[in-house]
XYZ file of C-alpha atoms in Angstrom:
576
model
C 39.470 -18.669 29.923
C 36.484 -18.306 27.615
C 37.200 -18.296 23.899
C 35.038 -15.491 22.548
C 34.557 -15.470 18.807
C 35.764 -12.304 17.135
C 33.969 -11.176 13.989
C 35.594 -8.421 12.029
C 33.509 -7.182 9.153
C 35.540 -5.232 6.651
C 34.603 -1.812 5.376
C 35.439 -2.761 1.779
C 35.161 0.536 -0.037
C 33.698 0.859 -3.474
C 36.335 2.947 -5.313
C 33.889 3.804 -8.085
C 32.540 6.670 -10.064
C 34.210 10.023 -9.545
C 36.490 8.672 -6.854
C 38.198 5.810 -8.633
C 40.674 5.011 -5.867
C 40.263 2.311 -3.234
C 41.264 2.281 0.403
C 43.550 -0.723 0.570
C 43.649 -0.814 4.343
C 39.982 -1.841 4.330
C 40.236 -4.358 1.513
C 40.385 -7.529 3.582
C 38.300 -10.670 3.768
C 34.684 -9.818 4.530
C 34.635 -12.153 7.544
C 37.393 -13.593 9.646
C 36.631 -15.920 12.531
C 39.178 -16.399 15.287
C 39.149 -16.937 19.021
C 41.004 -15.275 21.855
C 43.006 -18.480 22.142
C 44.699 -18.191 18.744
C 44.430 -14.501 17.947
C 46.290 -11.319 18.948
C 49.709 -12.805 18.310
C 51.132 -11.012 15.279
C 51.069 -7.548 13.746
C 48.809 -9.000 11.093
C 46.354 -10.020 13.808
C 46.523 -6.533 15.277
C 45.821 -5.003 11.888
C 42.798 -7.238 11.332
C 41.509 -6.316 14.781
C 42.038 -2.638 13.958
C 39.899 -3.027 10.848
C 37.220 -4.454 13.133
C 37.494 -1.329 15.273
C 37.033 0.915 12.240
C 34.054 -1.176 11.223
C 32.571 -0.827 14.702
C 32.914 2.944 14.461
C 31.269 2.943 11.055
C 28.445 0.722 12.316
C 27.399 3.510 14.687
C 26.077 5.122 11.504
C 25.353 2.209 9.173
C 23.566 -0.241 11.490
C 19.821 -0.550 10.778
C 17.732 0.930 13.566
C 19.996 3.865 14.326
C 18.101 7.152 14.367
C 20.510 8.139 11.642
C 23.645 8.144 13.675
C 25.283 10.973 15.526
C 25.153 13.175 12.432
C 21.376 13.259 12.095
C 20.844 13.712 15.831
C 23.198 16.692 15.694
C 21.286 18.227 12.804
C 17.873 17.646 14.364
C 18.872 19.326 17.622
C 20.458 22.371 15.999
C 18.745 25.484 14.657
C 19.552 24.420 11.082
C 16.914 21.740 10.455
C 13.521 20.465 11.520
C 12.484 16.817 11.894
C 10.708 16.429 8.569
C 9.943 12.925 7.146
C 6.378 11.865 6.192
C 3.131 13.082 7.701
C 2.166 9.554 8.759
C 5.591 8.613 10.174
C 6.133 8.295 13.913
C 7.284 11.504 15.529
C 10.660 10.323 16.800
C 12.547 12.949 14.789
C 10.197 15.604 16.149
C 10.913 14.463 19.725
C 14.621 15.004 19.120
C 14.107 18.213 17.149
C 11.843 19.871 19.765
C 13.399 18.239 22.862
C 9.815 17.309 23.597
C 8.594 13.816 24.492
C 4.999 14.976 23.953
C 5.639 14.985 20.196
C 5.454 11.185 20.369
C 4.942 9.948 23.946
C 5.439 6.265 23.102
C 8.870 6.795 21.515
C 11.024 6.014 24.552
C 13.868 4.168 22.808
C 14.782 6.529 20.002
C 18.512 6.142 20.561
C 18.585 2.475 21.572
C 20.379 1.085 18.528
C 22.815 4.002 18.665
C 23.575 3.186 22.316
C 24.105 -0.500 21.467
C 26.253 0.256 18.412
C 28.533 2.645 20.280
C 29.202 0.243 23.124
C 29.832 -2.574 20.639
C 32.414 -0.361 18.922
C 34.057 0.500 22.239
C 34.199 -3.202 23.121
C 36.145 -3.954 19.932
C 38.660 -1.231 20.742
C 39.001 -2.442 24.319
C 39.669 -5.980 23.060
C 42.653 -4.843 21.009
C 43.974 -2.568 23.758
C 43.680 -5.364 26.330
C 45.768 -7.730 24.179
C 48.402 -5.209 23.086
C 51.166 -6.688 25.233
C 50.812 -10.252 23.910
C 51.280 -9.185 20.277
C 54.761 -9.765 18.813
C 55.372 -6.287 17.400
C 58.041 -6.007 14.719
C 58.509 -2.301 15.351
C 57.477 0.299 17.884
C 56.421 2.529 15.003
C 53.842 0.015 13.824
C 52.706 -0.543 17.376
C 52.254 3.189 17.939
C 50.365 3.540 14.664
C 47.865 0.740 15.167
C 47.289 1.363 18.858
C 47.078 5.108 18.257
C 44.344 4.577 15.688
C 42.528 2.188 18.013
C 42.613 4.607 20.930
C 41.495 7.482 18.747
C 38.512 5.429 17.574
C 37.568 4.733 21.179
C 37.883 8.444 21.911
C 35.630 9.323 18.979
C 32.945 6.942 20.197
C 33.057 8.208 23.755
C 33.072 11.844 22.615
C 29.855 11.276 20.688
C 28.264 9.431 23.601
C 29.214 11.869 26.341
C 27.937 14.792 24.298
C 24.654 13.064 23.533
C 23.912 11.603 26.960
C 26.288 13.288 29.392
C 26.124 10.570 32.021
C 27.189 7.189 30.671
C 28.871 3.995 31.889
C 32.605 3.899 31.180
C 34.432 0.776 29.988
C 38.162 0.706 29.296
C 38.423 -3.080 29.266
C 36.470 -5.740 27.323
C 33.919 -6.809 29.918
C 30.151 -7.143 30.000
C 28.966 -5.630 33.273
C 25.972 -3.713 34.544
C 27.820 -0.527 35.423
C 26.394 2.745 36.718
C 27.043 6.036 34.974
C 30.168 7.980 35.832
C 30.859 11.682 36.009
C 31.560 13.145 32.535
C 35.045 14.179 33.665
C 36.037 10.512 33.918
C 34.962 9.945 30.316
C 36.748 13.068 29.105
C 39.940 11.974 30.840
C 39.877 8.815 28.715
C 39.088 10.799 25.566
C 41.914 13.279 26.080
C 44.441 10.596 26.999
C 43.480 8.404 24.035
C 43.824 11.294 21.581
C 47.093 12.397 23.172
C 48.410 8.870 22.722
C 47.389 8.920 19.063
C 48.919 12.350 18.447
C 52.193 11.303 20.088
C 52.512 7.753 18.741
C 51.160 7.746 15.188
C 54.162 8.890 13.127
C 53.639 11.901 10.888
C 54.818 9.732 8.002
C 52.340 6.916 8.674
C 49.617 7.884 6.205
C 50.811 10.659 3.887
C 48.149 12.569 1.963
C 50.163 12.049 -1.201
C 49.011 8.425 -1.108
C 45.364 9.163 -0.367
C 44.275 6.260 -2.573
C 45.557 3.881 0.092
C 45.383 6.065 3.193
C 41.968 7.698 2.985
C 39.959 6.962 6.112
C 42.893 6.300 8.442
C 43.253 8.392 11.570
C 46.535 10.246 11.303
C 48.633 12.129 13.802
C 47.176 15.323 12.352
C 43.600 14.115 12.662
C 44.253 13.290 16.322
C 45.599 16.791 16.967
C 42.606 18.377 15.265
C 40.202 16.168 17.234
C 41.950 17.145 20.465
C 41.128 20.760 19.672
C 37.474 19.961 18.997
C 37.168 18.082 22.289
C 39.011 20.828 24.183
C 36.791 23.595 22.824
C 33.614 21.716 23.669
C 34.743 20.650 27.124
C 35.980 24.074 28.199
C 32.908 25.754 26.754
C 30.181 23.420 28.002
C 31.676 22.724 31.425
C 33.362 26.100 31.893
C 36.674 24.753 33.147
C 40.033 23.509 31.949
C 40.740 19.762 31.668
C 42.767 18.170 34.461
C 44.672 15.923 32.049
C 48.429 16.471 31.938
C 49.542 17.798 28.571
C 46.180 19.306 27.663
C 46.355 23.083 27.806
C 45.129 25.839 25.550
C 48.701 26.444 24.387
C 49.374 22.763 23.625
C 46.090 22.376 21.777
C 46.787 25.456 19.648
C 50.301 24.187 18.916
C 48.810 20.933 17.678
C 46.636 22.839 15.205
C 49.606 24.895 14.069
C 51.447 21.608 13.463
C 48.623 20.458 11.189
C 48.738 23.722 9.260
C 52.536 23.730 8.985
C 52.638 20.125 7.797
C 51.651 21.081 4.255
C 49.492 17.950 4.086
C 46.239 19.861 3.705
C 44.754 22.813 1.850
C 41.377 24.327 1.090
C 39.702 22.996 -2.046
C 39.644 26.129 -4.291
C 35.847 26.182 -4.745
C 33.521 25.327 -1.891
C 30.928 23.558 -4.053
C 33.483 20.983 -5.156
C 33.585 19.515 -1.651
C 30.120 18.010 -2.110
C 28.916 15.554 -4.778
C 25.423 17.047 -5.185
C 26.723 20.614 -5.444
C 29.293 19.770 -8.103
C 27.593 17.088 -10.244
C 25.185 17.500 -13.147
C 24.151 15.740 -16.346
C 24.434 17.150 -19.861
C 23.151 16.081 -23.260
C 19.847 15.338 -24.938
C 17.597 12.417 -25.791
C 19.232 11.920 -29.186
C 22.859 11.872 -28.085
C 22.344 10.634 -24.549
C 23.277 12.133 -21.223
C 26.708 12.187 -19.647
C 27.772 12.987 -16.138
C 29.656 16.210 -15.587
C 31.347 16.984 -12.319
C 33.896 19.160 -10.628
C 33.756 17.136 -7.399
C 37.121 17.179 -5.634
C 36.681 13.504 -4.818
C 37.043 11.324 -1.767
C 40.220 11.872 0.169
C 40.725 15.344 -1.304
C 43.299 17.766 0.054
C 40.855 19.324 2.534
C 39.755 16.088 4.206
C 41.569 15.547 7.493
C 39.321 12.651 8.547
C 36.337 10.967 6.905
C 34.098 8.102 7.941
C 34.035 5.745 4.965
C 31.054 3.857 3.594
C 30.925 1.244 0.888
C 28.662 0.518 -2.032
C 26.658 -2.676 -1.636
C 24.135 -4.358 -3.883
C 22.063 -6.374 -1.416
C 21.108 -7.028 2.193
C 23.817 -9.623 2.717
C 24.608 -8.798 6.312
C 27.658 -6.770 5.314
C 25.731 -3.764 4.019
C 27.924 -0.928 5.227
C 26.357 1.788 3.130
C 25.645 5.250 4.434
C 22.162 4.398 5.660
C 21.289 7.829 7.005
C 21.908 9.529 3.662
C 18.612 8.253 2.240
C 16.827 9.954 5.142
C 18.174 13.259 3.847
C 16.906 12.809 0.279
C 13.986 14.784 -1.150
C 10.783 13.075 -0.055
C 9.405 10.610 -2.647
C 10.924 12.510 -5.526
C 9.578 11.214 -8.831
C 11.089 13.583 -11.315
C 14.135 13.650 -13.565
C 15.602 16.572 -11.668
C 19.120 15.286 -11.804
C 21.377 15.027 -9.906
C 19.106 14.628 -6.872
C 17.664 11.293 -5.808
C 14.743 10.388 -3.599
C 14.611 9.841 0.102
C 12.565 10.210 3.262
C 12.598 14.003 3.564
C 14.203 14.320 6.992
C 16.006 17.447 8.156
C 14.050 20.084 6.243
C 16.094 23.268 6.402
C 15.106 26.181 8.616
C 14.488 29.175 6.278
C 16.678 31.271 8.572
C 19.677 29.348 7.235
C 18.971 30.406 3.661
C 18.763 34.018 4.781
C 21.917 33.836 6.908
C 24.284 34.008 3.926
C 25.357 37.322 2.433
C 25.095 38.060 -1.272
C 27.935 36.413 -3.172
C 28.587 33.715 -0.582
C 28.840 30.547 -2.690
C 28.275 28.336 0.331
C 24.521 28.963 0.315
C 23.745 27.261 -3.010
C 26.363 24.597 -2.328
C 24.815 23.726 1.039
C 21.054 24.060 0.516
C 18.606 22.789 -2.106
C 16.068 25.549 -2.739
C 13.112 23.546 -3.987
C 11.437 26.674 -5.360
C 14.301 28.420 -7.152
C 15.612 25.115 -8.551
C 12.169 24.395 -10.014
C 11.421 21.184 -8.132
C 8.503 22.586 -6.128
C 6.717 23.618 -9.334
C 7.148 20.319 -11.127
C 3.856 18.360 -11.163
C 5.776 15.132 -10.610
C 6.856 16.402 -7.193
C 3.270 16.765 -5.974
C 3.108 13.390 -4.209
C 6.292 14.075 -2.280
C 5.075 17.522 -1.295
C 1.719 16.221 -0.088
C 3.445 13.603 2.056
C 6.114 15.903 3.514
C 6.096 16.969 7.144
C 7.748 20.234 8.240
C 8.035 21.409 4.623
C 9.954 24.689 4.344
C 10.943 24.750 0.681
C 14.550 23.939 1.573
C 16.526 20.781 2.216
C 20.191 19.814 2.656
C 22.427 19.635 -0.409
C 25.759 18.706 1.204
C 24.416 15.311 2.176
C 21.661 14.079 -0.105
C 20.961 11.191 -2.437
C 21.875 11.483 -6.113
C 20.382 9.863 -9.190
C 20.692 9.508 -12.947
C 17.743 9.497 -15.337
C 17.789 8.681 -19.050
C 15.181 9.595 -21.658
C 13.878 7.193 -24.294
C 14.405 8.867 -27.671
C 11.240 7.453 -29.288
C 8.754 7.693 -26.405
C 10.186 10.628 -24.506
C 9.764 8.733 -21.271
C 12.367 9.018 -18.554
C 13.800 5.993 -16.754
C 15.743 5.954 -13.521
C 18.997 4.150 -14.235
C 20.947 4.810 -11.050
C 19.780 5.841 -7.608
C 22.645 4.982 -5.348
C 24.783 8.096 -5.398
C 24.729 8.871 -9.086
C 28.378 7.873 -9.011
C 28.004 4.144 -9.534
C 25.300 1.847 -10.855
C 22.707 -0.555 -9.544
C 22.243 -1.320 -5.897
C 19.461 -0.479 -3.488
C 19.152 3.227 -2.837
C 18.213 2.595 0.808
C 21.468 0.825 1.689
C 23.893 1.549 -1.157
C 24.703 5.208 -0.529
C 28.424 5.568 -0.015
C 29.162 9.278 0.237
C 31.791 9.906 2.907
C 30.861 11.645 6.112
C 33.609 14.219 6.541
C 34.439 14.300 10.245
C 37.149 16.957 10.049
C 38.021 19.443 7.321
C 41.081 21.658 7.036
C 38.785 24.699 7.193
C 37.874 23.570 10.705
C 41.538 23.417 11.653
C 42.006 27.007 10.476
C 38.968 28.348 12.315
C 39.742 26.483 15.540
C 43.288 27.865 15.471
C 41.877 31.359 14.946
C 39.431 30.883 17.824
C 42.200 29.716 20.143
C 44.144 32.921 19.527
C 46.732 32.040 16.901
C 48.941 35.006 15.890
C 47.754 34.161 12.369
C 44.052 34.236 13.308
C 43.165 36.952 10.824
C 44.950 35.176 7.984
C 43.222 31.886 8.784
C 39.793 33.510 8.897
C 40.511 35.349 5.636
C 41.422 32.103 3.874
C 38.090 30.520 4.731
C 36.039 33.607 3.869
C 37.855 34.311 0.619
C 37.228 30.793 -0.594
C 33.528 31.282 0.180
C 33.451 34.336 -2.117
C 35.538 32.822 -4.922
C 33.776 32.589 -8.284
C 34.587 31.913 -11.927
C 34.919 34.794 -14.380
C 33.892 34.605 -18.046
C 37.184 32.917 -18.958
C 36.747 30.291 -16.275
C 39.395 31.744 -13.968
C 38.818 31.780 -10.229
C 38.534 35.321 -8.895
C 37.507 36.920 -5.628
C 33.968 38.263 -5.777
C 33.372 41.984 -5.460
C 30.954 41.094 -2.658
C 33.782 39.900 -0.427
C 34.386 41.932 2.715
C 37.033 41.198 5.306
C 35.836 40.899 8.882
C 38.045 41.028 11.965
C 38.942 37.807 13.731
C 36.788 38.338 16.804
C 35.168 35.464 18.681
C 31.716 36.491 17.434
C 32.851 36.670 13.797
C 34.660 33.337 13.991
C 31.589 31.628 15.449
C 29.386 33.143 12.757
C 31.820 31.926 10.133
C 31.629 28.442 11.590
C 27.850 28.588 11.269
C 28.077 29.352 7.551
C 31.073 27.170 6.719
C 29.969 24.003 8.536
C 26.213 24.259 8.034
C 24.617 20.791 7.897
C 27.885 19.038 8.812
C 26.799 18.123 12.335
C 28.844 20.855 14.044
C 26.369 23.676 14.708
C 24.549 22.215 17.721
C 27.756 21.521 19.596
C 29.130 24.959 18.706
C 25.972 26.480 20.197
C 26.039 24.292 23.294
C 29.641 25.153 24.113
C 28.655 28.814 24.243
C 26.250 27.999 27.069
C 23.041 26.005 27.331
C 20.947 29.156 27.793
C 22.505 30.731 24.721
C 21.972 27.572 22.664
C 18.338 27.400 23.739
C 17.777 31.044 22.801
C 19.118 30.434 19.292
C 17.197 27.202 18.689
C 13.848 28.157 20.229
C 11.137 29.859 18.212
C 8.075 29.427 16.021
C 8.469 28.763 12.297
C 5.714 28.417 9.722
C 5.860 25.150 7.787
C 3.513 22.955 5.778
C 2.443 19.469 6.754
C 1.015 17.511 3.858
C 0.370 20.781 2.057
C -1.475 22.316 5.007
C -0.236 25.219 7.137
C 1.554 24.268 10.327
C 4.058 25.555 12.861
C 7.248 24.173 14.343
C 7.389 25.406 17.936
C 10.548 24.861 19.973
C 10.570 26.034 23.588
C 13.806 27.192 25.208
C 12.924 25.606 28.551
C 12.712 22.167 26.913
C 16.406 22.515 26.098
C 17.626 24.147 29.293
C 15.711 21.713 31.536
C 17.562 18.876 29.827
C 20.887 20.756 29.731
C 20.936 20.020 26.006
C 21.270 16.260 26.631
C 19.369 13.485 24.877
C 17.078 10.717 26.024
C 18.770 7.581 27.380
C 16.915 4.574 25.891
C 14.276 3.381 28.344
C 14.961 -0.259 27.473
C 18.565 0.135 28.609
C 17.412 1.588 31.926
C 15.008 -1.344 32.371
C 17.664 -3.913 31.456
C 20.025 -2.353 33.999
C 17.488 -3.004 36.787
C 17.515 0.675 37.597
C 21.301 1.054 37.709
C 21.089 3.544 34.835
C 19.271 6.810 35.524
C 17.399 8.860 32.920
C 18.674 12.347 32.165
C 16.776 15.204 33.790
C 13.798 16.440 31.800
C 13.210 13.184 29.932
């Protein structure tokens, strides 16, 4: 038997800044080298292997070369954002955004590192699953917890892959083989069964929210049940049929969501803006007294977070740089202005103006989700000119939920401003390209409520009301939270719930998949259109054709290099 070396790189989280807690389950040695001959014997070994699985999942977003991970691909394909970036950059984001290879004909491997990273993550999970029986488990509860988390991680990876590419090779054991693609149903069977295992075997008491300092980032029983609902809704919508997996029915999926709600583990953060660092952080003071950070951020692991992908602060390119690498892509292009709290970035995912106009008066989610470069004064600042002249697909709007932060300080004698922190504005030092560590929130409690409403819960109206009322909650003159006079109740119809999802989860990577599960033709009709933009300060147009989406059935390009390496075993998706 070959002794394969196993490298498990820890996700050591930075518990800094506003979120002062640490996630102990990821605080292990940065590298552990073992072989299959002396590993997978104890629960401790299993735990270390599980950390490697979490790291593999995180690497699908943090590895250099990824297009920006599943999140950015989801945003580019939706009707929320355009490709953006610089006018001289390659047009890979435009290819994804327009579903159009002609935007950059030579870009045939846009998703290659993503493909590699996902299969590497799946391999790690398969390694642990394959060796489960040789581990000396001290308790079935621990076994169910660790293996439930591992299977859920594998399910998450496959769910991303099957949505992106549709037809993919399936591996449920740790082997390196040149396998052909399988029917999506085979992949979904694994996804459903893995999540069912997690929901049934991770004890409800395994990672209580009351100890979020140590538990944040773990997949819980409740996260598994919520993820089951997300997979079920997409599968039944996109494929137009019920799953053939025993135990997966509309009633059982809804009951799982009701279990999450009844658990009392989660709640809506009272003000929407406090879910997001950039929307809830600012700096106060003056040159004489200095500037101090002010924030109402609810923090990492807050009561609304059901599952988050964790990233860590890092100070150098040491090979273990597990920062949120795609976040810098979302930052305002080449910003060179003390417009705190925002930092600089590459200007990807410029916001479609239709999103700004989609919110009703009084809906606090608009300003919490979108940076309006005009109304916030950035567009008029002369220091922003260079960024504006280099920006492609400029619309005057960019994403606020996920953006870089910064801190500037002014010299009292000279009046000059100096950038003192451009990681997330929550820590200090580091390289802003690799040191971003804002969580990516995979599942929020608001999503649980709206999915339960969509699936026909008897409490559907109440659940929808909770989400909408929070959106229209504001502070009065005394600082008390009150319901805005602009709030209007809407009935819990399918159309209203889907519209609420659009507003609630804007720029969270959910919109494209919500559109696609309502039908490819419908998704194409919502995404297609012509929008006036500016490219390097000059008038331009983003044109998206519905047929480009329908001809591809909403699927993405399989990397050409992978098809070549497979000696033709892999087949490209139609339309690409």
